[in-house]
XYZ file of C-alpha atoms in Angstrom:
660
model
C 0.000 0.000 0.000
C 1.437 3.405 -1.047
C 1.333 6.605 1.019
C -0.257 8.660 -1.841
C -1.112 8.281 -5.555
C -0.802 11.878 -6.806
C 2.102 11.219 -9.175
C 0.530 8.001 -10.489
C -2.732 9.869 -11.165
C -0.830 12.495 -13.163
C 0.327 9.784 -15.582
C -3.020 7.932 -15.439
C -1.439 4.705 -14.219
C -1.840 2.448 -11.190
C 0.681 2.283 -8.325
C 1.554 -1.264 -9.409
C 2.621 -0.116 -12.896
C 5.924 -1.407 -14.248
C 8.758 0.797 -15.500
C 7.742 0.127 -19.106
C 4.182 1.225 -18.331
C 5.479 4.375 -16.633
C 7.599 5.225 -19.671
C 4.742 4.614 -22.103
C 2.394 6.738 -20.032
C 4.886 9.577 -19.823
C 5.619 9.395 -23.544
C 1.958 9.640 -24.420
C 1.246 12.470 -21.956
C 4.406 14.455 -22.819
C 3.626 14.398 -26.541
C 0.049 15.428 -25.829
C 0.807 18.359 -23.525
C 4.114 19.583 -24.964
C 4.166 23.441 -25.261
C 5.176 23.300 -28.942
C 1.862 21.588 -29.700
C -0.159 23.859 -27.427
C 1.240 27.318 -28.033
C -0.666 30.032 -26.226
C -2.289 27.596 -23.778
C -0.613 27.962 -20.350
C -2.820 25.249 -18.814
C -1.372 22.637 -21.158
C 2.121 23.877 -20.300
C 1.430 23.331 -16.586
C 0.134 19.851 -17.373
C 3.357 19.092 -19.285
C 5.374 20.224 -16.270
C 3.245 18.058 -13.949
C 3.646 14.812 -15.938
C 7.398 15.452 -16.378
C 7.914 15.864 -12.641
C 5.859 12.774 -11.949
C 8.015 10.812 -14.365
C 11.223 12.164 -12.813
C 10.278 10.596 -9.459
C 8.591 7.389 -10.604
C 11.216 6.465 -13.210
C 13.878 6.301 -10.496
C 13.315 3.084 -8.481
C 15.051 4.525 -5.439
C 13.011 7.730 -5.418
C 9.831 5.808 -6.220
C 10.363 3.583 -3.201
C 10.723 6.570 -0.891
C 7.670 8.215 -2.471
C 5.544 5.093 -2.062
C 6.463 4.842 1.616
C 6.450 8.492 2.732
C 4.887 10.667 0.020
C 6.055 13.608 -2.124
C 6.317 16.126 0.738
C 8.908 13.966 2.445
C 11.065 13.961 -0.690
C 10.743 17.695 -1.217
C 11.920 18.292 2.380
C 15.074 16.364 1.634
C 14.254 13.551 4.046
C 14.573 15.712 7.169
C 12.349 15.092 10.181
C 11.688 11.534 9.233
C 8.229 10.241 10.265
C 7.878 7.687 13.040
C 7.967 4.063 11.883
C 4.268 3.603 12.480
C 3.390 6.774 10.510
C 4.648 5.541 7.193
C 3.044 2.131 7.299
C 6.445 0.388 7.251
C 8.704 -0.660 10.030
C 12.005 0.621 8.696
C 13.595 3.096 6.317
C 14.735 1.876 2.925
C 18.266 0.652 2.499
C 20.942 3.381 2.278
C 18.812 6.118 3.888
C 19.699 5.621 7.542
C 21.578 8.456 9.260
C 20.104 11.168 7.015
C 16.424 10.901 7.902
C 15.583 8.743 4.927
C 17.576 10.586 2.256
C 21.021 10.002 0.830
C 23.779 12.392 1.952
C 23.423 15.755 0.217
C 19.750 15.098 -0.598
C 18.550 14.817 -4.166
C 20.374 18.005 -5.181
C 18.920 19.783 -8.148
C 17.484 16.751 -9.766
C 19.460 14.364 -11.961
C 18.101 13.011 -15.171
C 15.464 10.240 -14.830
C 15.470 6.857 -16.389
C 18.277 5.135 -14.491
C 21.026 7.707 -15.024
C 20.649 9.384 -11.631
C 22.773 12.339 -10.596
C 23.052 13.767 -7.077
C 24.308 17.293 -7.406
C 26.965 18.989 -5.247
C 25.875 20.467 -1.909
C 28.327 21.999 0.584
C 26.034 21.702 3.587
C 25.600 17.950 3.383
C 21.822 18.196 3.016
C 19.043 20.057 1.214
C 15.683 19.281 -0.351
C 14.874 17.802 -3.739
C 14.440 20.216 -6.665
C 12.744 19.130 -9.883
C 14.665 19.365 -13.128
C 13.536 21.510 -16.038
C 10.593 19.730 -17.790
C 12.256 20.285 -21.184
C 15.449 18.619 -19.893
C 13.439 15.641 -18.662
C 11.673 15.389 -22.033
C 14.928 15.705 -23.973
C 16.745 13.160 -21.793
C 13.877 10.690 -22.086
C 14.067 10.566 -25.872
C 17.850 10.605 -25.913
C 17.791 7.432 -23.870
C 15.497 5.646 -26.271
C 12.113 6.637 -24.991
C 10.973 7.316 -28.527
C 11.250 3.638 -29.408
C 8.393 2.674 -27.137
C 5.699 3.504 -29.640
C 4.872 3.208 -33.290
C 5.936 6.674 -34.430
C 9.058 6.815 -36.563
C 9.793 10.342 -35.376
C 8.088 11.650 -32.253
C 9.340 15.210 -32.943
C 7.877 15.447 -36.445
C 4.582 16.849 -35.130
C 6.374 19.856 -33.567
C 7.393 21.305 -36.938
C 10.992 21.754 -35.813
C 12.701 19.824 -38.599
C 12.616 16.625 -36.558
C 13.983 18.146 -33.310
C 12.155 19.553 -30.294
C 13.233 22.262 -27.934
C 16.396 21.471 -26.014
C 17.541 19.119 -28.809
C 19.318 21.667 -31.040
C 18.596 22.204 -34.724
C 19.520 20.501 -37.972
C 18.363 17.349 -39.802
C 15.682 14.948 -38.613
C 16.813 12.491 -35.961
C 15.171 9.102 -36.476
C 15.035 6.603 -33.661
C 15.270 2.852 -33.542
C 13.595 0.386 -31.232
C 16.874 -0.271 -29.375
C 17.710 2.394 -26.725
C 20.927 4.267 -27.302
C 23.648 4.389 -24.675
C 23.340 7.427 -22.400
C 26.006 9.983 -23.122
C 27.813 11.272 -20.041
C 26.765 14.765 -18.953
C 29.119 16.688 -16.720
C 27.233 19.465 -14.930
C 28.497 22.733 -13.481
C 27.392 23.889 -10.057
C 27.660 27.530 -8.957
C 27.960 28.592 -5.331
C 28.097 32.130 -3.901
C 31.293 33.132 -2.111
C 30.908 36.193 0.187
C 34.160 38.194 0.420
C 34.907 41.300 2.490
C 35.812 44.580 0.804
C 39.228 44.516 2.506
C 40.043 41.092 0.994
C 38.926 42.330 -2.441
C 41.231 45.320 -2.006
C 44.438 43.563 -0.955
C 43.734 40.002 -2.185
C 43.545 36.813 -0.091
C 43.882 33.023 -0.038
C 40.933 31.045 1.325
C 40.522 27.345 1.973
C 37.094 25.755 1.798
C 36.127 22.290 2.935
C 33.416 20.670 0.842
C 31.722 17.290 0.817
C 31.613 15.435 -2.478
C 29.979 12.168 -3.472
C 32.057 9.587 -5.255
C 31.019 6.590 -7.322
C 32.829 3.272 -7.702
C 31.997 1.867 -11.159
C 33.201 -1.615 -10.250
C 30.891 -2.017 -7.285
C 28.280 0.596 -8.142
C 28.504 1.985 -4.639
C 28.488 5.643 -3.628
C 30.308 7.291 -0.768
C 30.951 10.819 0.635
C 34.379 12.303 1.147
C 35.825 15.651 2.238
C 37.745 17.844 -0.185
C 39.772 20.996 0.564
C 39.762 23.721 -2.092
C 42.377 26.486 -2.118
C 40.961 29.710 -3.598
C 43.071 32.715 -4.578
C 41.276 36.076 -4.528
C 43.152 38.628 -6.614
C 43.178 42.371 -5.692
C 40.419 44.236 -7.517
C 38.058 41.285 -7.968
C 34.450 42.487 -8.286
C 31.100 40.975 -7.434
C 30.239 38.410 -10.086
C 33.825 37.253 -10.640
C 33.961 33.430 -10.864
C 36.635 31.195 -9.358
C 36.426 27.888 -11.277
C 37.397 24.345 -10.241
C 37.168 21.543 -12.767
C 36.215 18.008 -11.762
C 36.041 18.484 -7.998
C 32.288 18.082 -7.445
C 30.087 15.010 -7.163
C 31.215 11.989 -9.130
C 28.661 9.947 -11.064
C 28.671 7.348 -13.818
C 28.885 10.092 -16.441
C 31.749 12.062 -14.935
C 32.554 14.578 -12.201
C 30.914 17.953 -11.653
C 32.722 21.299 -12.053
C 32.381 23.893 -9.294
C 32.211 27.659 -9.866
C 32.348 30.024 -6.906
C 30.738 33.402 -7.666
C 32.089 36.280 -5.572
C 29.636 38.470 -3.694
C 30.705 41.554 -1.741
C 29.946 41.677 1.965
C 28.335 44.899 3.157
C 30.889 47.360 4.522
C 30.103 49.694 7.456
C 31.724 52.738 5.789
C 32.208 52.276 2.059
C 29.947 51.398 -0.834
C 31.709 50.185 -3.945
C 30.836 51.709 -7.332
C 33.002 50.078 -9.962
C 36.537 50.983 -8.912
C 35.384 53.928 -6.765
C 34.518 53.839 -3.075
C 31.727 56.111 -1.827
C 31.442 57.239 1.781
C 28.444 59.245 3.009
C 29.246 61.894 5.615
C 26.323 63.151 7.689
C 26.331 66.750 8.967
C 23.842 68.553 11.142
C 22.368 71.821 9.861
C 24.650 74.006 11.961
C 27.783 72.318 10.594
C 26.494 72.507 7.016
C 25.889 76.258 7.351
C 28.898 77.333 9.406
C 31.634 74.826 8.508
C 32.860 71.393 9.536
C 35.905 69.122 9.777
C 36.210 65.345 9.670
C 38.910 62.671 9.298
C 38.075 59.656 7.145
C 39.967 56.358 7.242
C 40.663 54.966 3.764
C 40.345 51.315 2.758
C 44.111 50.886 3.165
C 44.236 52.482 6.628
C 45.305 56.045 5.794
C 43.713 59.073 7.505
C 42.401 61.794 5.178
C 41.188 65.180 6.539
C 37.976 66.508 4.974
C 36.441 69.907 5.668
C 34.090 72.577 4.400
C 33.895 76.279 5.211
C 30.110 76.381 4.802
C 27.533 76.610 3.645
C 27.698 73.058 2.248
C 24.844 71.897 0.024
C 23.173 68.486 0.589
C 24.573 66.031 -1.955
C 27.861 67.902 -2.336
C 30.660 65.545 -3.416
C 34.428 65.733 -3.180
C 36.712 63.253 -4.948
C 40.054 62.001 -3.647
C 41.950 60.404 -6.562
C 43.742 57.058 -6.247
C 42.150 56.136 -2.892
C 39.587 53.671 -4.241
C 39.818 50.008 -5.287
C 42.681 48.681 -7.452
C 41.937 48.214 -11.122
C 42.277 44.655 -12.397
C 44.324 45.563 -15.460
C 46.825 47.501 -13.373
C 46.498 47.090 -9.609
C 48.865 50.009 -8.971
C 46.204 52.244 -10.510
C 43.219 52.833 -8.257
C 39.806 54.430 -8.432
C 38.656 57.416 -6.394
C 37.275 57.795 -2.919
C 34.106 59.894 -3.174
C 32.927 61.754 -0.062
C 29.234 62.668 -0.286
C 27.586 65.069 2.144
C 24.219 64.329 3.706
C 22.647 67.134 5.753
C 20.458 66.163 8.686
C 17.745 68.791 9.041
C 16.041 69.399 12.394
C 12.566 67.938 12.739
C 11.170 71.093 14.360
C 12.125 74.701 15.239
C 10.869 77.071 17.893
C 9.294 80.369 16.883
C 12.336 82.217 18.192
C 14.640 80.086 16.058
C 12.478 80.657 12.980
C 12.496 84.425 13.551
C 16.246 84.494 13.974
C 16.787 82.447 10.812
C 14.597 84.843 8.825
C 16.645 87.769 10.115
C 19.897 86.043 9.166
C 18.710 85.292 5.645
C 17.429 88.857 5.223
C 20.836 90.170 6.268
C 22.475 87.781 3.827
C 20.252 88.991 0.979
C 21.110 92.608 1.774
C 24.812 91.776 1.832
C 24.523 90.005 -1.513
C 22.873 93.080 -3.007
C 25.613 95.303 -1.617
C 28.283 92.983 -2.996
C 26.603 93.053 -6.416
C 26.545 96.841 -6.344
C 30.201 97.138 -5.348
C 31.229 94.616 -7.984
C 29.404 96.676 -10.591
C 31.249 99.798 -9.491
C 34.545 97.945 -9.494
C 33.930 96.702 -13.032
C 33.214 100.237 -14.221
C 36.304 101.575 -12.448
C 38.483 98.961 -14.122
C 37.060 99.880 -17.506
C 37.820 103.550 -16.868
C 41.368 102.697 -15.869
C 41.932 100.564 -18.978
C 40.421 103.122 -21.365
C 41.488 106.369 -19.694
C 41.786 109.392 -21.986
C 45.425 110.483 -22.532
C 44.378 114.133 -22.221
C 44.699 115.742 -18.776
C 41.463 115.947 -16.813
C 40.140 119.225 -15.463
C 38.684 119.516 -11.997
C 35.397 121.307 -11.499
C 34.348 123.252 -8.425
C 32.593 120.094 -7.255
C 35.998 118.421 -6.870
C 35.182 115.746 -9.496
C 37.274 115.371 -12.658
C 35.416 115.363 -15.951
C 36.329 112.512 -18.368
C 35.866 114.777 -21.407
C 37.622 118.048 -20.552
C 37.909 119.338 -24.114
C 34.166 119.542 -24.737
C 32.821 119.783 -21.196
C 31.772 123.405 -21.730
C 31.137 123.292 -25.465
C 27.372 123.761 -25.622
C 27.171 124.216 -29.385
C 30.143 122.062 -30.424
C 29.666 120.802 -34.000
C 31.777 117.685 -33.385
C 28.855 115.287 -32.939
C 25.922 116.360 -35.135
C 24.903 112.756 -35.860
C 24.588 111.876 -32.170
C 22.722 115.140 -31.481
C 20.154 114.350 -34.121
C 19.897 110.734 -32.960
C 19.219 111.522 -29.319
C 16.843 114.394 -30.111
C 14.775 112.126 -32.353
C 11.131 112.115 -31.286
C 10.998 108.356 -31.953
C 12.950 107.731 -28.754
C 10.803 106.826 -25.697
C 11.123 110.313 -24.198
C 7.649 111.349 -23.177
C 6.206 108.305 -24.941
C 4.114 107.632 -21.838
C 2.338 110.959 -22.411
C 3.769 112.286 -19.162
C 3.028 116.016 -19.246
C 4.311 117.182 -15.851
C 0.824 117.937 -14.571
C -0.355 120.112 -17.481
C -3.934 118.771 -17.291
C -4.175 119.558 -13.599
C -2.692 123.038 -14.138
C -5.245 123.823 -16.850
C -8.084 122.488 -14.705
C -7.162 124.761 -11.793
C -6.689 127.856 -13.982
C -10.112 128.071 -15.603
C -11.358 130.511 -16.510
C -8.301 132.565 -17.386
C -8.179 136.254 -16.517
C -9.308 138.521 -19.407
C -5.802 139.873 -19.782
C -4.162 136.415 -20.035
C -4.224 134.372 -23.249
C -4.061 130.555 -23.203
C -0.672 130.692 -24.935
C 0.724 133.047 -22.311
C -0.611 130.814 -19.527
C 1.046 127.827 -21.139
C 4.362 129.693 -21.408
C 4.180 130.292 -17.655
C 3.545 126.602 -16.975
C 6.302 125.436 -19.371
C 8.867 127.719 -17.732
C 7.971 126.394 -14.275
C 8.103 122.781 -15.539
C 11.584 123.243 -17.059
C 12.852 124.834 -13.848
C 11.385 121.940 -11.829
C 13.016 119.231 -13.961
C 16.316 121.096 -14.102
C 16.484 121.335 -10.307
C 15.552 117.692 -9.635
C 17.225 115.814 -12.547
C 20.174 117.818 -13.919
C 22.446 117.332 -10.833
C 22.104 113.569 -11.275
C 22.764 113.805 -15.029
C 25.965 115.796 -14.424
C 27.153 113.479 -11.621
C 26.489 110.305 -13.655
C 28.308 111.747 -16.674
C 31.377 112.584 -14.630
C 31.355 109.337 -12.587
C 29.668 106.453 -14.481
C 30.777 103.980 -11.780
C 28.366 105.693 -9.351
C 25.297 104.859 -11.452
C 23.839 102.479 -8.848
C 24.109 104.840 -5.884
C 22.895 107.801 -7.976
C 19.888 105.769 -9.094
C 19.031 104.910 -5.481
C 19.509 108.501 -4.291
C 17.250 109.881 -7.016
C 14.566 107.368 -6.108
C 14.732 108.378 -2.429
C 14.638 112.121 -3.176
C 11.554 111.990 -5.427
C 8.521 112.280 -3.133
C 5.879 112.407 -5.854
C 4.780 108.879 -6.706
C 3.666 109.741 -10.234
C 6.914 111.554 -11.018
C 8.924 108.636 -9.671
C 6.981 106.105 -11.741
C 7.297 108.254 -14.856
C 11.076 108.546 -14.366
C 11.510 104.776 -13.923
C 9.235 103.951 -16.879
C 11.142 106.263 -19.248
C 14.535 105.180 -17.886
C 13.876 101.484 -18.432
C 12.492 102.179 -21.901
C 15.668 104.100 -22.792
C 17.875 101.312 -21.405
C 15.952 98.815 -23.529
C 16.584 100.924 -26.652
C 20.292 101.063 -25.829
C 20.476 97.277 -25.319
C 18.558 96.359 -28.454
C 19.733 99.038 -30.854
C 22.633 101.237 -29.781
C 24.910 98.680 -28.125
C 25.102 96.380 -31.147
C 26.506 99.059 -33.482
C 29.580 101.249 -33.369
C 28.540 104.807 -32.474
C 28.928 107.236 -35.376
C 30.631 109.855 -33.219
C 33.887 111.734 -33.060
C 35.853 111.443 -30.836
C 35.375 107.679 -30.334
C 32.803 106.471 -27.849
C 33.845 106.088 -24.198
C 33.813 102.378 -23.219
C 33.288 103.349 -19.585
C 29.677 104.239 -20.338
C 29.095 100.935 -22.164
C 30.467 98.924 -19.260
C 28.413 100.896 -16.742
C 25.217 100.465 -18.785
C 25.790 96.726 -19.275
C 26.539 96.196 -15.613
C 23.516 98.207 -14.492
C 21.279 96.333 -16.925
C 22.415 92.993 -15.489
C 21.869 94.324 -11.977
C 18.368 95.487 -12.880
C 17.482 91.959 -14.028
C 18.631 90.470 -10.712
C 15.543 89.884 -8.554
C 17.503 90.470 -5.339
C 19.006 93.780 -6.464
C 17.705 97.177 -5.373
C 18.201 99.056 -8.681
C 15.299 101.146 -10.048
C 16.287 102.487 -13.477
C 15.571 106.247 -13.259
C 15.630 108.221 -16.469
C 18.103 111.045 -15.683
C 21.324 109.104 -14.846
C 20.680 106.540 -17.594
C 20.181 109.359 -20.122
C 23.556 110.729 -19.082
C 25.345 107.393 -19.708
C 23.685 106.885 -23.113
C 24.778 110.383 -24.129
C 28.306 109.686 -22.886
C 28.294 106.446 -24.901
C 27.620 108.543 -28.031
C 30.347 111.050 -27.036
C 28.079 114.026 -26.521
C 29.522 116.747 -24.353
C 28.082 117.240 -20.890
C 26.373 120.582 -21.799
C 24.886 118.942 -24.882
C 23.644 116.066 -22.741
C 21.944 118.424 -20.296
C 20.502 120.687 -23.032
C 18.927 117.845 -25.054
C 17.435 116.383 -21.854
C 15.562 119.623 -21.083
C 14.696 120.159 -24.761
C 13.116 116.678 -24.927
C 11.135 117.437 -21.782
C 9.825 120.653 -23.329
C 8.839 118.800 -26.480
C 6.870 116.221 -24.432
C 4.947 118.978 -22.616
C 4.181 120.706 -25.926
C 2.822 117.439 -27.338
C 0.508 117.201 -24.324
C -0.610 120.809 -24.938
C -1.567 119.967 -28.531
C -3.557 116.938 -27.313
C -5.303 119.127 -24.732
C -6.231 121.661 -27.483
C -4.257 124.412 -25.783
C -2.605 125.183 -29.123
C -2.248 123.782 -32.576
C 0.735 121.814 -33.934
C 2.124 124.832 -35.803
C 2.046 126.948 -32.683
C 3.811 124.155 -30.836
C 6.556 124.050 -33.432
C 6.881 127.801 -33.108
C 7.465 127.499 -29.365
C 10.112 124.802 -29.963
C 11.926 127.117 -32.404
C 11.671 130.197 -30.246
C 14.609 131.996 -28.636
C 12.525 132.142 -25.455
C 12.628 128.357 -25.065
C 16.349 128.291 -25.809
C 16.950 130.887 -23.070
C 14.819 128.919 -20.582
C 16.755 125.724 -21.251
C 20.162 127.437 -21.043
C 19.074 129.099 -17.792
C 18.109 125.715 -16.383
C 21.465 124.191 -17.364
C 23.650 127.024 -16.105
C 21.655 127.433 -12.922
C 22.244 123.799 -11.881
C 25.737 123.245 -13.282
C 27.486 123.334 -9.932
C 24.652 121.871 -7.831
C 25.587 118.717 -5.973
C 23.170 115.801 -5.844
C 22.826 116.340 -2.101
C 21.471 119.816 -2.854
C 19.174 118.758 -5.693
C 15.452 119.145 -5.106
C 12.120 120.468 -6.233
C 12.419 124.194 -7.055
C 8.687 124.542 -7.821
C 6.632 122.617 -5.220
C 3.400 123.396 -7.082
C 4.540 121.099 -9.912
C 4.465 118.083 -7.580
C 0.952 119.059 -6.558
C -0.198 119.370 -10.173
C 1.380 116.031 -11.102
C 0.079 114.221 -8.024
C -3.536 115.412 -8.451
C -3.836 113.326 -11.639
C -2.272 110.123 -10.278
C -5.222 107.991 -11.429
C -4.852 109.283 -14.975
C -1.118 108.661 -15.067
C -1.485 105.217 -13.475
C -3.683 104.194 -16.383
C -1.091 105.528 -18.802
C 1.792 103.689 -17.101
C -0.136 100.415 -16.917
C -1.237 100.538 -20.569
């Protein structure tokens, strides 16, 4: 009586079946369920696997005997925890299984080929459960050993459409079988076993001895025995995970030959280093204070050296520093080594008090202010260097303000004919001077002076307003124009001072809007061409404009972009004299106010042109220039307070204009 009939049922045979009946049943079932005949049907593939495994056990008389007595589970466990004598229905274990719980030493390995040619694979622990062979290998081995001759088919593989050969049998011509089984060809297998090695041994190399148990076979007696074998393994410096150390013919010995053993190196985890090819990575953890303020560490290398590592702070998370030739040796040349890579990991606090948060915000605000100051000073330094490298060979004259003018020869030449092209260019109405329809409060002035006295004409009233407007602009803007012209490196501080000294919001917004528009024209048009001026353009102005433009685009900078100092640098770039620069600035302002007067129907376009051509306007402009020539920026200010009132009363109107 057998313990179970599961494997017999798989082959549709009785437990009393003979070996011939088992082979015939397997042949019929294997041909029926083979995957090549049932492509796309996974259920048939599982059935093929089931009948192959059943045949692997039942075709081996020794395994079949154990199965009949104790069942499949006992075999799969490798014979450990043998059942009590009364549990299996038999009084004793089968011959040759005592001392190992019913299984031969080393267990059934990874499954030798069925059909009499049994193979017990190498196992270093002296035990282990039974593992089924690949179903295709069982099928292939069965027909190699003559299984095909059990039936009537001339060629059992013909139905697979593989040219007479099934999977696992190779390709080529049809292989016909005869009724007489062929002799089994010896098959020497290779067994792989993992070999854990420390990183230190892989660095310097090592010799290791390993004791293994191997099964031997005596062909004369047919008996098997177990013996110990000592293997001497040499680990070369620089070996990597996956490297194989091979031994030929030292494994289990069977009728067909002796197994080869391959030991595959695996790297043991190291407490400090992680290997990456030939490099060694070490992760250094810093707390937030160290990362921000600086840190020092000493790291021991794989060969025992001490390497100092430090950072002045702040150190970013993920920052890496490489130390050449302190990694693992390279296999092709062990004197050449990889790098040691130190990677920084910052440990952030899990929580902060409100006081700590407030203090951190203050620190970062101070840092941002310092960065802005550094940017400003760097800009000034760059301009100063440009002035030094392109200094005029002519001697500079010193004004009563104590500041040397870079263009002494034409500093006082109001009507110098040396630069007519630049004069016409910068007086062109197409430039964005007054393009925002800023009229210095003309609308408000007109609104508060209606009706006019009988003795005052609208044109006379406008002349009064225009004179006041020119005086106002000359007093507030010309000192900054003169200072910027004489000292381009001070453009940033002059821009900030002008912003602080302009109390009227509308006037300040108008100045910034026109200044940025002018800077945009210089960047997109003037800078890309060589100025058509004589003498040659001053590079100091170009450097100052470029630097200020970059500063203006920096989100952390405090630059504004006021019109007056930028106008001065653009004029200097085109080699206009300082008086010319100041005159055209006031002339352009007058033209913008006249355009607003035409739009407000104060006068017609011809009358406006007449005012522009008049000697009166020329005298007003020259008076504004000469009256502010020696005024320092600290003394600059609104000469006509009413103008700020007129401009400010129409803030809503101008806000719409600026936002359009």
